[in-house]
mmCIF file of C-alpha atoms in Angstrom:
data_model
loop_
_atom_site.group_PDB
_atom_site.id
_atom_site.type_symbol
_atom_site.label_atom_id
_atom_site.label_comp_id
_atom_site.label_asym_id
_atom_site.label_seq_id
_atom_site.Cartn_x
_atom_site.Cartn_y
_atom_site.Cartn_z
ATOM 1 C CA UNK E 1 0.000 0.000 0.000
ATOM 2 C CA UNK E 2 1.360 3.227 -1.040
ATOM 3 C CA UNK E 3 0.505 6.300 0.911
ATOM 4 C CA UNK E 4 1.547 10.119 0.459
ATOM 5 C CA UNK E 5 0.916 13.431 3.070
ATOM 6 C CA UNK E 6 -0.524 16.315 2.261
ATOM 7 C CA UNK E 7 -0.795 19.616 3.581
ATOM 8 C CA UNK E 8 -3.491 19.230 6.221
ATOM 9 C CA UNK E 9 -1.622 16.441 7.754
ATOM 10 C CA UNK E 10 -3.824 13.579 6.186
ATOM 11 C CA UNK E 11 -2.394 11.357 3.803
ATOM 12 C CA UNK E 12 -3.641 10.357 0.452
ATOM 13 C CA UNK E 13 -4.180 6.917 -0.210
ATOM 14 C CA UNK E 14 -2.475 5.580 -3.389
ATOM 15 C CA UNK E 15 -5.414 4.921 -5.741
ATOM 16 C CA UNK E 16 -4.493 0.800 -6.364
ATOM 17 C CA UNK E 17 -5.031 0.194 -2.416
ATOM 18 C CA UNK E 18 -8.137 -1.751 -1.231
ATOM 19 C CA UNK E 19 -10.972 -0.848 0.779
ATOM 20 C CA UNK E 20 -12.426 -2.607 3.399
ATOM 21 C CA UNK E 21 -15.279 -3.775 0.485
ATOM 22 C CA UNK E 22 -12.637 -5.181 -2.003
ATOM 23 C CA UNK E 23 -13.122 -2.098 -4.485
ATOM 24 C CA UNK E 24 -10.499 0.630 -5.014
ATOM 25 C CA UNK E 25 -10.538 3.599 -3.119
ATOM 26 C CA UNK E 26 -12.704 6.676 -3.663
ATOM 27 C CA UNK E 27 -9.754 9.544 -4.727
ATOM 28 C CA UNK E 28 -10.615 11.625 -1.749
ATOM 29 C CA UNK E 29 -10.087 9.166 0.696
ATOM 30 C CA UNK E 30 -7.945 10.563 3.445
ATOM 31 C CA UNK E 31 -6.097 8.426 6.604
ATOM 32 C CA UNK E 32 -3.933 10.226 8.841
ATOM 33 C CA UNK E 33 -2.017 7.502 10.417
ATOM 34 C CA UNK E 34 0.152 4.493 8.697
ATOM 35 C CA UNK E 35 -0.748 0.808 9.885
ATOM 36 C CA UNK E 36 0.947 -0.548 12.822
ATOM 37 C CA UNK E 37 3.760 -3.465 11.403
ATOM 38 C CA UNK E 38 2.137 -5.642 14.385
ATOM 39 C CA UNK E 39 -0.953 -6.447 12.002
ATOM 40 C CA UNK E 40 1.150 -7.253 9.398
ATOM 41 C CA UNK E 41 0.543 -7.017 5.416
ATOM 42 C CA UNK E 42 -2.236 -4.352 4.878
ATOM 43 C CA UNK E 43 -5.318 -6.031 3.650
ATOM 44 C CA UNK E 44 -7.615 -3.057 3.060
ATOM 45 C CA UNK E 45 -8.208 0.222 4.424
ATOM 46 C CA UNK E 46 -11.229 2.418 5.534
ATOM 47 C CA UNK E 47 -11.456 6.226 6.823
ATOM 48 C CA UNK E 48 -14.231 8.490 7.311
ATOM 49 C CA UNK E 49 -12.509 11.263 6.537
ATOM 50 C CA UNK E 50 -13.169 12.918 3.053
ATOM 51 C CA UNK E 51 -10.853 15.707 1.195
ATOM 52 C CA UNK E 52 -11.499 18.803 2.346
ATOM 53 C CA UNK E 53 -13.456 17.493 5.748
ATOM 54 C CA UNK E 54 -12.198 19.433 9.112
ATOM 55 C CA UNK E 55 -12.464 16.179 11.391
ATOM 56 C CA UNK E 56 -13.110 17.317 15.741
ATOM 57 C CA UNK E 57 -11.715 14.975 18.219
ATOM 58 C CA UNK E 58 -13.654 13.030 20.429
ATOM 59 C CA UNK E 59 -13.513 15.465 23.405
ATOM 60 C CA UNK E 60 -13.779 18.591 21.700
ATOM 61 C CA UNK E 61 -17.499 17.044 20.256
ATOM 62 C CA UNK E 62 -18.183 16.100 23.942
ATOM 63 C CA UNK E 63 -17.310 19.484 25.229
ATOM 64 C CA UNK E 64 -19.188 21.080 22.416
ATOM 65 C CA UNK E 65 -22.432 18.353 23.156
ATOM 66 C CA UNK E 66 -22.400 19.003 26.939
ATOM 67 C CA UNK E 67 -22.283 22.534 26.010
ATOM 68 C CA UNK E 68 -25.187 22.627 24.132
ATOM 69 C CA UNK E 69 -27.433 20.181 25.690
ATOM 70 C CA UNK E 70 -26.723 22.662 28.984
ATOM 71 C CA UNK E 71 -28.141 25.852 27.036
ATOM 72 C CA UNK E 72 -30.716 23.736 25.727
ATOM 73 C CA UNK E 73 -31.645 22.905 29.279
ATOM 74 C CA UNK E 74 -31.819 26.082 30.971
ATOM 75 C CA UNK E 75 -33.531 27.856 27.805
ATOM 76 C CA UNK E 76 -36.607 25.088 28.132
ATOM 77 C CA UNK E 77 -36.540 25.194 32.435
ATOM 78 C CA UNK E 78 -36.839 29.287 31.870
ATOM 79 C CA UNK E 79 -39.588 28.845 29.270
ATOM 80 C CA UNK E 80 -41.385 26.634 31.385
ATOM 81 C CA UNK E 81 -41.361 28.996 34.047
ATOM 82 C CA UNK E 82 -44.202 30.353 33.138
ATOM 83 C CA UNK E 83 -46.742 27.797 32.690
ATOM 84 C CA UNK E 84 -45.397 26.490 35.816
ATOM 85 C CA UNK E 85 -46.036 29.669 37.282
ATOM 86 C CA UNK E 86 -49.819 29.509 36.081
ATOM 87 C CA UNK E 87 -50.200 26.340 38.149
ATOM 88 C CA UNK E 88 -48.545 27.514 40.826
ATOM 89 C CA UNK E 89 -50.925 30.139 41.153
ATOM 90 C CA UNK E 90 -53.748 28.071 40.513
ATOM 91 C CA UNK E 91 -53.064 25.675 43.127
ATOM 92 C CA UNK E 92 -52.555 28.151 45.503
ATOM 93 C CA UNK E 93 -56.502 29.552 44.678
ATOM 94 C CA UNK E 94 -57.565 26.467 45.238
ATOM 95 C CA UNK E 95 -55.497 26.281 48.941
ATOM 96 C CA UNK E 96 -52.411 24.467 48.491
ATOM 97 C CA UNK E 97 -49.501 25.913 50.977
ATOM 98 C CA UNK E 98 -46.743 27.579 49.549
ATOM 99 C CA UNK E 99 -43.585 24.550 50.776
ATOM 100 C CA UNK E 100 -45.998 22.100 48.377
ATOM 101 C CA UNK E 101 -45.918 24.425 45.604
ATOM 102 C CA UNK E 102 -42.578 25.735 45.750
ATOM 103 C CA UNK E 103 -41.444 22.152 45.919
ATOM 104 C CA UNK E 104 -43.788 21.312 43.148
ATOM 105 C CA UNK E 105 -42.601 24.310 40.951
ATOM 106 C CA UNK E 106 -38.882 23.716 40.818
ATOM 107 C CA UNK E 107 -39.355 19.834 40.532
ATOM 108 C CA UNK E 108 -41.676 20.493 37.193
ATOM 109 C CA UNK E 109 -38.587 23.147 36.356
ATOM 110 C CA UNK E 110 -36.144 20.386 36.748
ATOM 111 C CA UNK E 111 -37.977 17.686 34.857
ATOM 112 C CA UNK E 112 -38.336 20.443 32.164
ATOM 113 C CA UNK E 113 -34.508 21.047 31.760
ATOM 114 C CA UNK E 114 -33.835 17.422 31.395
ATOM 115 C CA UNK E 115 -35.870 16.855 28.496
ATOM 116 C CA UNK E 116 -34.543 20.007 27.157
ATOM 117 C CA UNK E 117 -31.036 18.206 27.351
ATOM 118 C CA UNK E 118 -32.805 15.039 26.543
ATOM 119 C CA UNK E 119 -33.572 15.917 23.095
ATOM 120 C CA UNK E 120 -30.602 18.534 22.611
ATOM 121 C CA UNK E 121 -27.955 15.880 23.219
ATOM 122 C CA UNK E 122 -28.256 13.463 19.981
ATOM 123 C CA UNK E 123 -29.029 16.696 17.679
ATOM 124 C CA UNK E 124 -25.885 18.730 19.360
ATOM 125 C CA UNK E 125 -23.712 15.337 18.782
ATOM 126 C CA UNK E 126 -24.513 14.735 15.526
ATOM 127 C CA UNK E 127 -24.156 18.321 14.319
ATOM 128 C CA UNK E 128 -20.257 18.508 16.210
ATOM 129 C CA UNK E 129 -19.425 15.174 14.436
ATOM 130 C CA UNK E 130 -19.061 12.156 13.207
ATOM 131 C CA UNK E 131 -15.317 12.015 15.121
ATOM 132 C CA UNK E 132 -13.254 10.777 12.326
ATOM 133 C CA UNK E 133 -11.589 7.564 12.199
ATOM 134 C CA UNK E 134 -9.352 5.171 9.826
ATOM 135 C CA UNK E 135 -9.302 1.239 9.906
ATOM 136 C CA UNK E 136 -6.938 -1.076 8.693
ATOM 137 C CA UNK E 137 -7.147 -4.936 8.599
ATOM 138 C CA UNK E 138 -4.064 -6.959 8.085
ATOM 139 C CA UNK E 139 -3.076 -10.289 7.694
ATOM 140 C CA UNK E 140 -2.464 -10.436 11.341
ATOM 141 C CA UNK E 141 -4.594 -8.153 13.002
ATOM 142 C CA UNK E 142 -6.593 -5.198 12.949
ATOM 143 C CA UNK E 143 -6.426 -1.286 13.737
ATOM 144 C CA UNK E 144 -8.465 1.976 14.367
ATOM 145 C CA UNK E 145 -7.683 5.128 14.871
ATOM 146 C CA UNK E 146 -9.375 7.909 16.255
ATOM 147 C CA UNK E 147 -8.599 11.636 15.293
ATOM 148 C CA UNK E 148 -6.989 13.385 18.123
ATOM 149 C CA UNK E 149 -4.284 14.706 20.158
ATOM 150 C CA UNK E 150 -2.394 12.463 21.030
ATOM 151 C CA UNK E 151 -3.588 9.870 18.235
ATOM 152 C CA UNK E 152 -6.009 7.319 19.959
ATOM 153 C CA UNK E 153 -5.484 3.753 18.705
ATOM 154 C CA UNK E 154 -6.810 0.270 19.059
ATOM 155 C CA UNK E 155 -4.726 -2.583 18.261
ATOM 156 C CA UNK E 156 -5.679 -5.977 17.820
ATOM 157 C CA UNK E 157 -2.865 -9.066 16.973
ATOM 158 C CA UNK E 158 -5.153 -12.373 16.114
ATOM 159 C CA UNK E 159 -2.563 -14.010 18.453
ATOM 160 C CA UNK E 160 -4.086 -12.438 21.280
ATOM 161 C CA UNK E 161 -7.459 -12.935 20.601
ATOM 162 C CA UNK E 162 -9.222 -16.356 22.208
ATOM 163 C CA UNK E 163 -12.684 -16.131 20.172
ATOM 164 C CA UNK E 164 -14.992 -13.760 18.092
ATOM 165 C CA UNK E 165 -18.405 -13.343 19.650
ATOM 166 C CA UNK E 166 -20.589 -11.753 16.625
ATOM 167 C CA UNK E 167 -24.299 -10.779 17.359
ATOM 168 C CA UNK E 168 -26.455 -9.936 14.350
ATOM 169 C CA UNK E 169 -30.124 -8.500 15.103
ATOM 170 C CA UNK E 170 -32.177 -7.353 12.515
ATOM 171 C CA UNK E 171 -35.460 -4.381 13.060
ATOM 172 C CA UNK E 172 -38.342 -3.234 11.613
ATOM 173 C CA UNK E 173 -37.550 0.513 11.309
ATOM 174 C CA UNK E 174 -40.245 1.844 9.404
ATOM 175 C CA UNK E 175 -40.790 0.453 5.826
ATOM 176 C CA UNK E 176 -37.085 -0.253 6.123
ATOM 177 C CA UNK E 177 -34.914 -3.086 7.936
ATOM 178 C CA UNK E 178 -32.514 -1.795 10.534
ATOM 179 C CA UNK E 179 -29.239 -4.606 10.456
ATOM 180 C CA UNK E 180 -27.686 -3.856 14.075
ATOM 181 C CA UNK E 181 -23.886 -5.684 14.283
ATOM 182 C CA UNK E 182 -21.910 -6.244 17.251
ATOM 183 C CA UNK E 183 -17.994 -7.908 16.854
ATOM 184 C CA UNK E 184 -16.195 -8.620 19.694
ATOM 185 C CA UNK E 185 -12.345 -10.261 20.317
ATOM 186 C CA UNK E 186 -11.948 -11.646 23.633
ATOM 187 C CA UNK E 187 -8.098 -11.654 24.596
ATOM 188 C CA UNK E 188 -6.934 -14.745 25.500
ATOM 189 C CA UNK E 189 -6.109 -13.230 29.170
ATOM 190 C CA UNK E 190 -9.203 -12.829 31.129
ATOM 191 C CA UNK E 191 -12.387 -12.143 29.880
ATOM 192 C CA UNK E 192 -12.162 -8.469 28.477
ATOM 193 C CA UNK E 193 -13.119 -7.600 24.992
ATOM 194 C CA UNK E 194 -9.604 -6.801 23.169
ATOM 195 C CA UNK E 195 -11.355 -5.335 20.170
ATOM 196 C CA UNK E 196 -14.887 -4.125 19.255
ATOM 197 C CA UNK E 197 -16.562 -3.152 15.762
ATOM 198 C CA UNK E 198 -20.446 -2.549 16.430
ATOM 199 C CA UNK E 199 -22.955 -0.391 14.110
ATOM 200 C CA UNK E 200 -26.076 -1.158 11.959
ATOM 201 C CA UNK E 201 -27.408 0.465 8.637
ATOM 202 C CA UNK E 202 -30.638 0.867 7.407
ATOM 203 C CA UNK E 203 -31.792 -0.620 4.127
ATOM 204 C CA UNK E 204 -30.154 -2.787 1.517
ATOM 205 C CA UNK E 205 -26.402 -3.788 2.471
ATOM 206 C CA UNK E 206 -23.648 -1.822 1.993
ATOM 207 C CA UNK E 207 -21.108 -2.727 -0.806
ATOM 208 C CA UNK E 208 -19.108 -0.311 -2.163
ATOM 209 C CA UNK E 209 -16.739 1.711 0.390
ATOM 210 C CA UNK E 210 -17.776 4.831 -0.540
ATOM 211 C CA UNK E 211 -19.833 6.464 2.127
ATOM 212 C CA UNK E 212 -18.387 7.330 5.424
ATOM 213 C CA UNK E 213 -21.255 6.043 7.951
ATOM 214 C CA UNK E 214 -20.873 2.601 6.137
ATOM 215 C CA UNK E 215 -17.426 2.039 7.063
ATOM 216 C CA UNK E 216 -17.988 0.514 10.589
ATOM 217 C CA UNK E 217 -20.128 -2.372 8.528
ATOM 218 C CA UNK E 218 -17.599 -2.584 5.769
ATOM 219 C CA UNK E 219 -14.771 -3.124 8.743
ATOM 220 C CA UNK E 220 -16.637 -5.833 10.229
ATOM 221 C CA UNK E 221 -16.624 -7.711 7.046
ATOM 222 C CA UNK E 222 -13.319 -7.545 6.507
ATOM 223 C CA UNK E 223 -12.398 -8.430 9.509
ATOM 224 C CA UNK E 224 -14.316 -11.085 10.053
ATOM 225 C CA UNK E 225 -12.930 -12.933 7.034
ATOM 226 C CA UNK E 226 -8.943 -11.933 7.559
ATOM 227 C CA UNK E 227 -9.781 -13.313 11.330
ATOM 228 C CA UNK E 228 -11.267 -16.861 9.492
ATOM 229 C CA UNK E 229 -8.100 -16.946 7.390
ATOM 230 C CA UNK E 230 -5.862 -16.796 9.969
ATOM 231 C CA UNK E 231 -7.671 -19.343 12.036
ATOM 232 C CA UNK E 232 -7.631 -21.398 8.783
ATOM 233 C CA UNK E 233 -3.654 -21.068 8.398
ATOM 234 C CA UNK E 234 -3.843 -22.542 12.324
ATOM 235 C CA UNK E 235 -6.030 -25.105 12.072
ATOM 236 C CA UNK E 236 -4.431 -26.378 8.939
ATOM 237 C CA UNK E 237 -0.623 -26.440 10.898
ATOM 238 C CA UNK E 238 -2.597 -27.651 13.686
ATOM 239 C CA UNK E 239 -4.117 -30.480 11.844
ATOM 240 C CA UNK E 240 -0.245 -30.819 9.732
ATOM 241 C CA UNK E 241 1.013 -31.486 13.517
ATOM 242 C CA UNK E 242 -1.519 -33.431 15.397
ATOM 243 C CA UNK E 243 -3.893 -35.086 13.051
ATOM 244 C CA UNK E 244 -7.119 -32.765 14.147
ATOM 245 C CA UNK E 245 -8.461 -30.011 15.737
ATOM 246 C CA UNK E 246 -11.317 -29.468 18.238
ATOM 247 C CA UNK E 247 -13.811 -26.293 17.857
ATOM 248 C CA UNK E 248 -16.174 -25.913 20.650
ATOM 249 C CA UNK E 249 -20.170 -26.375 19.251
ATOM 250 C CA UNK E 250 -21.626 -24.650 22.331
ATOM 251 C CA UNK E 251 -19.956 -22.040 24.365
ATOM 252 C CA UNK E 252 -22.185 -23.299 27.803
ATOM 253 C CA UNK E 253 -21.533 -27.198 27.141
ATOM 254 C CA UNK E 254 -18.225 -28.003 26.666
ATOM 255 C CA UNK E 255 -19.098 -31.398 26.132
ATOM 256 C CA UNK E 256 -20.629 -30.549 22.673
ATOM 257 C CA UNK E 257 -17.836 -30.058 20.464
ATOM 258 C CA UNK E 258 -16.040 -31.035 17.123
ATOM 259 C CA UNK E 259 -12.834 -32.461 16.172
ATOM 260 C CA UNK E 260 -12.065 -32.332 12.852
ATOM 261 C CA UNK E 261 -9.181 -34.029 10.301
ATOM 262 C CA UNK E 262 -8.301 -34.267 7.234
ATOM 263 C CA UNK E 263 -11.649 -36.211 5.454
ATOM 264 C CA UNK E 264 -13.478 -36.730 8.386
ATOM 265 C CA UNK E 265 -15.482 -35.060 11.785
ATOM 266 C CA UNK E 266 -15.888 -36.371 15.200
ATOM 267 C CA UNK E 267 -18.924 -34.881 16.932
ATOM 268 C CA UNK E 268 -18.685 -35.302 21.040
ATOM 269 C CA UNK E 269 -22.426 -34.860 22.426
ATOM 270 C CA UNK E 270 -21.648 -35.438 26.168
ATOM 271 C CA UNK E 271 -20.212 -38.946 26.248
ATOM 272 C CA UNK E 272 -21.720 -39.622 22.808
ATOM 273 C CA UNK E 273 -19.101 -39.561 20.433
ATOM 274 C CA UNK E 274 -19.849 -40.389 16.558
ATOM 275 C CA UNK E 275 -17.112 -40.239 13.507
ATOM 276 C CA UNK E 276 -17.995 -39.722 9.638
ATOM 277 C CA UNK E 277 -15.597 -39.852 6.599
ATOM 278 C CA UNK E 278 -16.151 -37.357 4.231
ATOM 279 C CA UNK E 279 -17.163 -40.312 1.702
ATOM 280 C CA UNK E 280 -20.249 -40.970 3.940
ATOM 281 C CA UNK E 281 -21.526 -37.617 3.767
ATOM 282 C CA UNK E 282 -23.267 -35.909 0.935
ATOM 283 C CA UNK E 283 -25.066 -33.021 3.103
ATOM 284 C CA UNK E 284 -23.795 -31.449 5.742
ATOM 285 C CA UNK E 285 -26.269 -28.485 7.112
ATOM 286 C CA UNK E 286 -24.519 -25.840 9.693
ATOM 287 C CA UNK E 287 -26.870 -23.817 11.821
ATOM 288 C CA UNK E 288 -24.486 -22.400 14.819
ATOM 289 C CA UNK E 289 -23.296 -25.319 16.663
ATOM 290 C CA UNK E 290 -25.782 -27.353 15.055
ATOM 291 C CA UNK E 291 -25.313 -30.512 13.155
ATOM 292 C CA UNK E 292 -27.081 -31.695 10.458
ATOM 293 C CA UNK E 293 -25.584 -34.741 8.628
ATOM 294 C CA UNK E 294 -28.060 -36.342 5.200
ATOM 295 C CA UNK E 295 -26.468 -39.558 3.419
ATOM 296 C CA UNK E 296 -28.514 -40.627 0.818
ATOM 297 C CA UNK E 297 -30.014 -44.124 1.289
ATOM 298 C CA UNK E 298 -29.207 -45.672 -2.401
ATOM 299 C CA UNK E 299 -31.659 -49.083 -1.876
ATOM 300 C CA UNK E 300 -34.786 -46.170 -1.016
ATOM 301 C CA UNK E 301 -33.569 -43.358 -3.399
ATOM 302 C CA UNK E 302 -33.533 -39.928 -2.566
ATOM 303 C CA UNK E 303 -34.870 -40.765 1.032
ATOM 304 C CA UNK E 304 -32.268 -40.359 3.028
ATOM 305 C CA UNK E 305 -30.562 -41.290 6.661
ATOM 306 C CA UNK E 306 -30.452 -37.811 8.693
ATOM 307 C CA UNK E 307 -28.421 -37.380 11.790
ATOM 308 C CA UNK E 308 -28.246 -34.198 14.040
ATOM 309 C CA UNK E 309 -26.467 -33.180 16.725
ATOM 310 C CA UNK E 310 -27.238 -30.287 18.655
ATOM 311 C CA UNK E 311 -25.115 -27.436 19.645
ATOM 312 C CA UNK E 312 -25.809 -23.465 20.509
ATOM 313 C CA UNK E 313 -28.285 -21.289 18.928
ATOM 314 C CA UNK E 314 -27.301 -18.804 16.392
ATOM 315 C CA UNK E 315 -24.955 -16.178 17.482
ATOM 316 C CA UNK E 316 -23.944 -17.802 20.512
ATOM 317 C CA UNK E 317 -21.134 -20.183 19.491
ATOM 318 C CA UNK E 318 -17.631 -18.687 19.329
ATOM 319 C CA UNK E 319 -15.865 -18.066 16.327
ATOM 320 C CA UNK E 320 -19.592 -18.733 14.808
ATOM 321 C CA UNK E 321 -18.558 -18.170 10.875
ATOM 322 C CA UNK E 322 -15.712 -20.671 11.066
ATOM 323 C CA UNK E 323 -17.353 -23.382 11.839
ATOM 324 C CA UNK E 324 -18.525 -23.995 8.509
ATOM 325 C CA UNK E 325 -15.241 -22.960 6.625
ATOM 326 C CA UNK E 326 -13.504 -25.281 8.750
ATOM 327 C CA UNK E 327 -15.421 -28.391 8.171
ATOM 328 C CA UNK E 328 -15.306 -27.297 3.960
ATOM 329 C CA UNK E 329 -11.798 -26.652 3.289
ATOM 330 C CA UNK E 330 -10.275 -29.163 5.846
ATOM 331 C CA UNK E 331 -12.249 -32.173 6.640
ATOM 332 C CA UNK E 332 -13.688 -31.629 2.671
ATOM 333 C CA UNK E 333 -17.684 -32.033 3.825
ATOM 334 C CA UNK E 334 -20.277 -30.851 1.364
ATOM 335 C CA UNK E 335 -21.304 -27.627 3.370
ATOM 336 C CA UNK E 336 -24.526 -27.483 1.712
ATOM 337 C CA UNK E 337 -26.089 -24.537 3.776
ATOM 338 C CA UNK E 338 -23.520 -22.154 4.830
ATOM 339 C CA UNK E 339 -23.452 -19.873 8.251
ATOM 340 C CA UNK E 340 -25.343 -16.565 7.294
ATOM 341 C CA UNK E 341 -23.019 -13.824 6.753
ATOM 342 C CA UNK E 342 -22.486 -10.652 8.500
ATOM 343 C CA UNK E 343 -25.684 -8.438 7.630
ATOM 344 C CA UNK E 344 -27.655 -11.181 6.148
ATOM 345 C CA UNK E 345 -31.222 -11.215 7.202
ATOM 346 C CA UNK E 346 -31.843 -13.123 10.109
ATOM 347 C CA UNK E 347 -34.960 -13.870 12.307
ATOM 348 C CA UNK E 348 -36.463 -10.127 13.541
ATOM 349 C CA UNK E 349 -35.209 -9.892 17.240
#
């Protein structure tokens, strides 16, 4: 990836580089930082930041927010003054003491200034922003950075990471769907999240990086599938070393799990444990953790013996997407009915 600064401290993005949705860059694409060597060769890139944008850091839009929600909240409590005023008055024709009324009076003013800021806030953030930020996915890991000063970054090295925990919810947001995505690395020390993308969009799915506010979708993507093909380059020395490997089916049973070879799968249900050869299968279905295994039943035709083995729902088996690249380009199983895809359409939630 080529890269070259210009004179408002961004840097132009060579126009053969990749975006985060496999296409070439817009021209006025601007980054500010280079990738970090730790996520090694560049993959593709993503920024929000346009030619001739003037990005805001994070906490100058919060200072400029807080700002403005506060005006906005003593301009409606002063308004309100006055029709709080008429029922003060009121109340006090019809005999209600003057501690109930005062206390009455500036509890109404007080629940008037917080809806003032209520409302205020998301209009004052969106006008001060969006904070600008460029993302880079490598064949080892991932980055974002956040305009600012000092430069805020987030690092992730695959080698750290234990598990990707991906939650995809789809809403009915007026005659349109609303997609809602939430990626999350766990490090492999503890249980904190060592990287986050999370967003949604509105419509039909994004596929050209072109537009800033799709970016955090386009991201996800791409880092999704670098994350798969580096588990892939594992499993595959893994397998090269040991003869297998085991992927959990169910992150609350550990007894449900796979361990899969070269040609074949052994699913573990408990102390149920049942091998097939790639030769006995001709469909394999993959719904999270679930198993479904068809052979076709040549002395009764296209009727068929069907096996399954249970595992998690969707979206709550790690490393979810895998699953069913795994058992395709290693163990060589007809995958007839792959893992929906980041932004698919899934069951309204």
């Amino acid at each position: 990836m080529k890269v070259s600064s210009t004179r408002d401290g961004m840097t132009r993005i060579a126009p053969l580089a990749t975006s985060h949705a496999g296409d070439r860059l817009a021209d006025g694409m601007r980054v500010f930082a280079l990738p970090p060597p730790e996520i090694g060769d560049v993959r593709s890139v993503g920024s929000t930041v346009q030619a001739g944008d003037k990005p805001v850091t994070l906490s100058l839009r919060v200072a400029r927010t807080s700002v403005l929600a506060a005006f906005s909240a003593v301009a409606v409590g002063l308004v309100s003054l006055v029709p709080i005023g008429m029922l003060v008055w009121l109340l006090r024709q019809l005999g209600f003491g003057a501690p109930f009324t005062e206390a009455l009076a500036a509890a109404l003013a007080l629940v008037a200034a917080a809806v003032g800021a209520w409302f205020a806030a998301p209009i004052a953030w969106d006008v001060n922003g969006p904070v600008a930020s460029c993302t880079y996915v490598g064949t080892d890991g991932l980055a974002r950075y956040t305009w600012g000063d000092p430069l805020p970054r987030t690092v992730l090295r695959f080698e750290d990471a234990r598990a990707l925990v991906k939650r995809v919810r789809t809403r009915k947001k007026g005659e349109m769907d609303r997609v809602e995505f939430d990626l999350r690395w766990m490090g492999r020390r503890g249980v904190g999240v060592g990287f986050r993308i999370h967003g949604h969009y509105d419509g039909e799915r994004p596929s050209a990086g072109v537009r800033p506010e799709h970016q955090a979708y386009l991201f996800a993507v791409a880092a999704e599938r670098a994350w798969n093909e580096w588990l892939l380059r594992k499993a595959r020395e893994e397998v090269a070393s040991r003869g297998a490997i085991e992927i959990g089916r169910d992150a609350r049973d550990v007894s449900r799990r796979a361990r899969i070879g070269l040609g074949f799968i052994e699913l573990f249900d408990g102390e149920r444990v049942e091998r097939w050869s790639a030769i006995e299968v001709d469909q394999i279905q993959v719904k999270g953790g679930t198993v479904v295994i068809r052979r076709i039943d040549p002395m009764r035709g296209k009727r068929s013996i069907e096996r399954r083995y249970p595992g998690s729902a969707p979206g709550a088996m790690d490393n979810e997407s895998f699953f069913p690249l795994v058992l395709r380009e290693i163990a060589g199983l007809p995958v007839e009915q792959r893992e929906p895809g980041l932004g698919e359409v899934r069951a309204a939630g």
